[in-house]
Amino acid sequence: MEMLSHTWPWYVSGFLIGVVMLLLIWFGKTFGMSSNLRTLCAIGGAGKFSSFFRYDHKSHFWNLVVVIGAMIGGFIAVHYLSDPSNVTLSPDTLAQLQKMGIDAPNGKLAPDVLFGPDVWTSPKMLVLLLGGGVLIGFGSRYAGGCTSGHAIQGLSNLQVPSLKAVIGFFVGGLIMVHFILPLLF
């Protein structure tokens, strides 16, 4: 199959997300990737080590469909719906990244220095990835959900805690990008 020359328009993707949210609400289900990964960990036996994973994961087995769908959808998006011309950064952003030694993504969503194959051979990058993963896990547990759960499901249900969490996610992202990332690179 040949790579398509364009991505889906925002209104098609947005409409499909809305349909999925309506279906989840209709069936009384919730959405969030951290919930899905919690189910995966519970199935894998993590309940032996933490009470957080001790629950009736069989009733949440449908969450694995979301994880599998995200992986398949990501594969399709990268291999068949990618368009490098859709990723354009401002010259100021490129200059700031260059000062930190981060290469321009050149049409990719993430630069190789942060997410390329050489990351696995760099002790500094391994520590950053591991530390970032721990912080994301702690943050999603502390906030009662992840960005997708709060921003998509929670805001769709007009939940005030989700609005607070999403504001916190954005503020945290801004602090990371403008103050912490330059110190790390």
PDB file of C-alpha atoms in Angstrom:
ATOM      1  CA  MET A   1       0.000   0.000   0.000  1.00  0.00           C
ATOM      2  CA  GLU A   2       1.390   3.364  -0.961  1.00  0.00           C
ATOM      3  CA  MET A   3       1.664   6.197   1.580  1.00  0.00           C
ATOM      4  CA  LEU A   4      -1.177   8.672   1.297  1.00  0.00           C
ATOM      5  CA  SER A   5      -0.240  12.268   0.672  1.00  0.00           C
ATOM      6  CA  HIS A   6      -2.427  13.726   3.411  1.00  0.00           C
ATOM      7  CA  THR A   7      -3.669  13.141   6.922  1.00  0.00           C
ATOM      8  CA  TRP A   8      -7.294  13.051   7.998  1.00  0.00           C
ATOM      9  CA  PRO A   9      -8.882  16.475   8.346  1.00  0.00           C
ATOM     10  CA  TRP A  10      -9.488  17.663  11.898  1.00  0.00           C
ATOM     11  CA  TYR A  11     -13.251  17.550  11.440  1.00  0.00           C
ATOM     12  CA  VAL A  12     -13.212  13.845  10.542  1.00  0.00           C
ATOM     13  CA  SER A  13     -10.956  12.927  13.473  1.00  0.00           C
ATOM     14  CA  GLY A  14     -12.898  15.178  15.859  1.00  0.00           C
ATOM     15  CA  PHE A  15     -16.199  13.710  14.738  1.00  0.00           C
ATOM     16  CA  LEU A  16     -14.919  10.158  15.246  1.00  0.00           C
ATOM     17  CA  ILE A  17     -13.644  11.000  18.748  1.00  0.00           C
ATOM     18  CA  GLY A  18     -17.078  12.456  19.529  1.00  0.00           C
ATOM     19  CA  VAL A  19     -18.820   9.312  18.284  1.00  0.00           C
ATOM     20  CA  VAL A  20     -16.541   7.129  20.410  1.00  0.00           C
ATOM     21  CA  MET A  21     -17.261   9.292  23.479  1.00  0.00           C
ATOM     22  CA  LEU A  22     -21.017   9.037  22.892  1.00  0.00           C
ATOM     23  CA  LEU A  23     -20.761   5.254  22.557  1.00  0.00           C
ATOM     24  CA  LEU A  24     -18.728   4.987  25.757  1.00  0.00           C
ATOM     25  CA  ILE A  25     -21.228   7.130  27.649  1.00  0.00           C
ATOM     26  CA  TRP A  26     -24.110   5.090  26.193  1.00  0.00           C
ATOM     27  CA  PHE A  27     -22.537   1.827  27.395  1.00  0.00           C
ATOM     28  CA  GLY A  28     -21.458   3.300  30.746  1.00  0.00           C
ATOM     29  CA  LYS A  29     -17.739   2.932  30.073  1.00  0.00           C
ATOM     30  CA  THR A  30     -14.902   5.349  30.729  1.00  0.00           C
ATOM     31  CA  PHE A  31     -11.939   6.181  28.548  1.00  0.00           C
ATOM     32  CA  GLY A  32      -8.327   6.799  29.422  1.00  0.00           C
ATOM     33  CA  MET A  33      -5.093   5.101  28.491  1.00  0.00           C
ATOM     34  CA  SER A  34      -3.926   4.834  32.117  1.00  0.00           C
ATOM     35  CA  SER A  35      -7.078   2.815  32.920  1.00  0.00           C
ATOM     36  CA  ASN A  36      -6.288   0.536  30.010  1.00  0.00           C
ATOM     37  CA  LEU A  37      -2.694   0.052  31.122  1.00  0.00           C
ATOM     38  CA  ARG A  38      -3.878  -0.562  34.700  1.00  0.00           C
ATOM     39  CA  THR A  39      -6.015  -3.416  33.365  1.00  0.00           C
ATOM     40  CA  LEU A  40      -3.025  -4.789  31.467  1.00  0.00           C
ATOM     41  CA  CYS A  41      -0.872  -4.668  34.615  1.00  0.00           C
ATOM     42  CA  ALA A  42      -3.610  -6.320  36.691  1.00  0.00           C
ATOM     43  CA  ILE A  43      -3.877  -9.155  34.163  1.00  0.00           C
ATOM     44  CA  GLY A  44      -0.074  -9.504  34.294  1.00  0.00           C
ATOM     45  CA  GLY A  45      -0.129 -10.065  38.061  1.00  0.00           C
ATOM     46  CA  ALA A  46       0.832  -6.630  39.395  1.00  0.00           C
ATOM     47  CA  GLY A  47      -1.769  -7.100  42.145  1.00  0.00           C
ATOM     48  CA  LYS A  48       0.811  -9.231  43.973  1.00  0.00           C
ATOM     49  CA  PHE A  49       2.892  -6.090  44.491  1.00  0.00           C
ATOM     50  CA  SER A  50       0.338  -3.287  44.835  1.00  0.00           C
ATOM     51  CA  SER A  51      -3.253  -3.096  46.031  1.00  0.00           C
ATOM     52  CA  PHE A  52      -3.968  -0.563  43.251  1.00  0.00           C
ATOM     53  CA  PHE A  53      -3.955  -3.462  40.789  1.00  0.00           C
ATOM     54  CA  ARG A  54      -6.176  -5.734  42.906  1.00  0.00           C
ATOM     55  CA  TYR A  55      -9.623  -5.362  41.403  1.00  0.00           C
ATOM     56  CA  ASP A  56     -11.971  -7.237  39.092  1.00  0.00           C
ATOM     57  CA  HIS A  57      -9.970  -6.687  35.923  1.00  0.00           C
ATOM     58  CA  LYS A  58     -12.142  -9.153  34.017  1.00  0.00           C
ATOM     59  CA  SER A  59     -14.953  -6.599  33.996  1.00  0.00           C
ATOM     60  CA  HIS A  60     -12.534  -4.130  32.370  1.00  0.00           C
ATOM     61  CA  PHE A  61     -11.219  -6.566  29.772  1.00  0.00           C
ATOM     62  CA  TRP A  62     -12.686  -4.373  27.018  1.00  0.00           C
ATOM     63  CA  ASN A  63      -9.945  -1.841  27.863  1.00  0.00           C
ATOM     64  CA  LEU A  64      -7.474  -4.066  26.031  1.00  0.00           C
ATOM     65  CA  VAL A  65      -9.401  -3.432  22.820  1.00  0.00           C
ATOM     66  CA  VAL A  66      -8.539   0.272  23.230  1.00  0.00           C
ATOM     67  CA  VAL A  67      -4.833  -0.521  23.730  1.00  0.00           C
ATOM     68  CA  ILE A  68      -4.757  -2.799  20.675  1.00  0.00           C
ATOM     69  CA  GLY A  69      -6.719  -0.224  18.653  1.00  0.00           C
ATOM     70  CA  ALA A  70      -4.273   2.514  19.650  1.00  0.00           C
ATOM     71  CA  MET A  71      -1.332   0.391  18.516  1.00  0.00           C
ATOM     72  CA  ILE A  72      -2.965  -0.542  15.208  1.00  0.00           C
ATOM     73  CA  GLY A  73      -4.142   3.036  14.648  1.00  0.00           C
ATOM     74  CA  GLY A  74      -0.671   4.385  15.403  1.00  0.00           C
ATOM     75  CA  PHE A  75       0.885   1.949  12.932  1.00  0.00           C
ATOM     76  CA  ILE A  76      -1.599   2.916  10.214  1.00  0.00           C
ATOM     77  CA  ALA A  77      -1.126   6.635  10.910  1.00  0.00           C
ATOM     78  CA  VAL A  78       2.671   6.441  10.748  1.00  0.00           C
ATOM     79  CA  HIS A  79       2.937   4.151   7.738  1.00  0.00           C
ATOM     80  CA  TYR A  80      -0.058   5.151   5.616  1.00  0.00           C
ATOM     81  CA  LEU A  81      -1.371   8.553   6.693  1.00  0.00           C
ATOM     82  CA  SER A  82       1.848  10.469   7.328  1.00  0.00           C
ATOM     83  CA  ASP A  83       2.666  13.683   5.572  1.00  0.00           C
ATOM     84  CA  PRO A  84       6.003  15.254   6.559  1.00  0.00           C
ATOM     85  CA  SER A  85       4.843  18.655   5.324  1.00  0.00           C
ATOM     86  CA  ASN A  86       2.241  18.718   8.127  1.00  0.00           C
ATOM     87  CA  VAL A  87       4.980  19.073  10.761  1.00  0.00           C
ATOM     88  CA  THR A  88       6.271  22.616  10.495  1.00  0.00           C
ATOM     89  CA  LEU A  89       8.062  24.343  13.347  1.00  0.00           C
ATOM     90  CA  SER A  90       8.749  28.042  13.597  1.00  0.00           C
ATOM     91  CA  PRO A  91      12.330  29.194  12.964  1.00  0.00           C
ATOM     92  CA  ASP A  92      12.540  30.413  16.586  1.00  0.00           C
ATOM     93  CA  THR A  93      11.618  26.963  17.882  1.00  0.00           C
ATOM     94  CA  LEU A  94      14.160  25.320  15.594  1.00  0.00           C
ATOM     95  CA  ALA A  95      16.851  27.742  16.820  1.00  0.00           C
ATOM     96  CA  GLN A  96      16.014  26.995  20.473  1.00  0.00           C
ATOM     97  CA  LEU A  97      16.122  23.259  19.837  1.00  0.00           C
ATOM     98  CA  GLN A  98      19.435  23.606  18.024  1.00  0.00           C
ATOM     99  CA  LYS A  99      20.940  25.449  21.033  1.00  0.00           C
ATOM    100  CA  MET A 100      20.057  22.431  23.159  1.00  0.00           C
ATOM    101  CA  GLY A 101      21.568  20.011  20.632  1.00  0.00           C
ATOM    102  CA  ILE A 102      18.184  18.668  19.550  1.00  0.00           C
ATOM    103  CA  ASP A 103      17.890  18.041  15.821  1.00  0.00           C
ATOM    104  CA  ALA A 104      14.978  19.345  13.785  1.00  0.00           C
ATOM    105  CA  PRO A 105      12.304  16.665  13.412  1.00  0.00           C
ATOM    106  CA  ASN A 106      12.369  17.045   9.606  1.00  0.00           C
ATOM    107  CA  GLY A 107       8.772  15.982   9.135  1.00  0.00           C
ATOM    108  CA  LYS A 108       8.687  13.526  12.028  1.00  0.00           C
ATOM    109  CA  LEU A 109       6.688  14.100  15.174  1.00  0.00           C
ATOM    110  CA  ALA A 110       9.704  13.705  17.462  1.00  0.00           C
ATOM    111  CA  PRO A 111      13.421  14.375  16.980  1.00  0.00           C
ATOM    112  CA  ASP A 112      15.784  11.398  16.819  1.00  0.00           C
ATOM    113  CA  VAL A 113      17.955  12.648  19.700  1.00  0.00           C
ATOM    114  CA  LEU A 114      14.969  12.185  22.023  1.00  0.00           C
ATOM    115  CA  PHE A 115      13.220   9.179  20.488  1.00  0.00           C
ATOM    116  CA  GLY A 116      15.563   7.618  17.924  1.00  0.00           C
ATOM    117  CA  PRO A 117      17.295   4.235  18.108  1.00  0.00           C
ATOM    118  CA  ASP A 118      20.441   5.733  19.708  1.00  0.00           C
ATOM    119  CA  VAL A 119      18.453   6.557  22.854  1.00  0.00           C
ATOM    120  CA  TRP A 120      18.902   2.963  24.052  1.00  0.00           C
ATOM    121  CA  THR A 121      22.695   3.323  24.121  1.00  0.00           C
ATOM    122  CA  SER A 122      22.809   6.631  25.990  1.00  0.00           C
ATOM    123  CA  PRO A 123      22.790   6.353  29.814  1.00  0.00           C
ATOM    124  CA  LYS A 124      21.596   9.967  30.103  1.00  0.00           C
ATOM    125  CA  MET A 125      18.627   9.351  27.789  1.00  0.00           C
ATOM    126  CA  LEU A 126      17.753   6.074  29.521  1.00  0.00           C
ATOM    127  CA  VAL A 127      17.660   7.880  32.887  1.00  0.00           C
ATOM    128  CA  LEU A 128      15.521  10.654  31.376  1.00  0.00           C
ATOM    129  CA  LEU A 129      13.085   8.159  29.819  1.00  0.00           C
ATOM    130  CA  LEU A 130      12.856   6.073  32.986  1.00  0.00           C
ATOM    131  CA  GLY A 131      12.450   9.167  35.168  1.00  0.00           C
ATOM    132  CA  GLY A 132       9.853  10.595  32.800  1.00  0.00           C
ATOM    133  CA  GLY A 133       7.923   7.328  32.819  1.00  0.00           C
ATOM    134  CA  VAL A 134       7.900   7.214  36.611  1.00  0.00           C
ATOM    135  CA  LEU A 135       6.752  10.844  36.786  1.00  0.00           C
ATOM    136  CA  ILE A 136       3.989  10.217  34.240  1.00  0.00           C
ATOM    137  CA  GLY A 137       2.844   7.146  36.164  1.00  0.00           C
ATOM    138  CA  PHE A 138       2.861   9.040  39.452  1.00  0.00           C
ATOM    139  CA  GLY A 139       1.166  12.067  37.899  1.00  0.00           C
ATOM    140  CA  SER A 140      -1.630  10.091  36.285  1.00  0.00           C
ATOM    141  CA  ARG A 141      -2.244   8.219  39.540  1.00  0.00           C
ATOM    142  CA  TYR A 142      -2.159  11.450  41.571  1.00  0.00           C
ATOM    143  CA  ALA A 143      -4.499  13.230  39.120  1.00  0.00           C
ATOM    144  CA  GLY A 144      -6.884  10.277  39.024  1.00  0.00           C
ATOM    145  CA  GLY A 145      -6.294   9.691  35.329  1.00  0.00           C
ATOM    146  CA  CYS A 146      -4.169  10.551  32.340  1.00  0.00           C
ATOM    147  CA  THR A 147      -4.355  13.322  29.783  1.00  0.00           C
ATOM    148  CA  SER A 148      -6.586  11.365  27.417  1.00  0.00           C
ATOM    149  CA  GLY A 149      -8.971  10.350  30.192  1.00  0.00           C
ATOM    150  CA  HIS A 150      -9.317  13.840  31.621  1.00  0.00           C
ATOM    151  CA  ALA A 151      -9.103  15.868  28.403  1.00  0.00           C
ATOM    152  CA  ILE A 152     -11.348  13.674  26.286  1.00  0.00           C
ATOM    153  CA  GLN A 153     -13.639  11.750  28.626  1.00  0.00           C
ATOM    154  CA  GLY A 154     -13.681  14.067  31.646  1.00  0.00           C
ATOM    155  CA  LEU A 155     -14.191  17.294  29.735  1.00  0.00           C
ATOM    156  CA  SER A 156     -16.853  15.596  27.582  1.00  0.00           C
ATOM    157  CA  ASN A 157     -18.741  14.883  30.811  1.00  0.00           C
ATOM    158  CA  LEU A 158     -18.173  18.454  32.079  1.00  0.00           C
ATOM    159  CA  GLN A 159     -16.249  17.246  35.127  1.00  0.00           C
ATOM    160  CA  VAL A 160     -14.601  20.106  37.062  1.00  0.00           C
ATOM    161  CA  PRO A 161     -11.767  17.877  38.399  1.00  0.00           C
ATOM    162  CA  SER A 162     -10.884  17.020  34.797  1.00  0.00           C
ATOM    163  CA  LEU A 163     -10.794  20.707  33.884  1.00  0.00           C
ATOM    164  CA  LYS A 164      -8.407  21.325  36.794  1.00  0.00           C
ATOM    165  CA  ALA A 165      -6.270  18.355  35.754  1.00  0.00           C
ATOM    166  CA  VAL A 166      -6.086  19.503  32.119  1.00  0.00           C
ATOM    167  CA  ILE A 167      -5.070  23.012  33.203  1.00  0.00           C
ATOM    168  CA  GLY A 168      -2.395  21.393  35.395  1.00  0.00           C
ATOM    169  CA  PHE A 169      -1.173  19.261  32.478  1.00  0.00           C
ATOM    170  CA  PHE A 170      -0.764  22.328  30.282  1.00  0.00           C
ATOM    171  CA  VAL A 171       0.952  24.395  32.969  1.00  0.00           C
ATOM    172  CA  GLY A 172       3.272  21.470  33.725  1.00  0.00           C
ATOM    173  CA  GLY A 173       4.068  21.083  30.029  1.00  0.00           C
ATOM    174  CA  LEU A 174       4.892  24.758  29.686  1.00  0.00           C
ATOM    175  CA  ILE A 175       7.151  24.651  32.752  1.00  0.00           C
ATOM    176  CA  MET A 176       8.884  21.566  31.368  1.00  0.00           C
ATOM    177  CA  VAL A 177       9.481  23.004  27.922  1.00  0.00           C
ATOM    178  CA  HIS A 178      10.548  26.487  28.959  1.00  0.00           C
ATOM    179  CA  PHE A 179      12.465  25.876  32.186  1.00  0.00           C
ATOM    180  CA  ILE A 180      13.394  22.217  32.796  1.00  0.00           C
ATOM    181  CA  LEU A 181      14.205  20.945  29.291  1.00  0.00           C
ATOM    182  CA  PRO A 182      16.887  23.596  28.700  1.00  0.00           C
ATOM    183  CA  LEU A 183      18.567  22.513  31.950  1.00  0.00           C
ATOM    184  CA  LEU A 184      18.609  18.872  30.842  1.00  0.00           C
ATOM    185  CA  PHE A 185      20.188  19.545  27.465  1.00  0.00           C
TER     186      PHE A 185
END
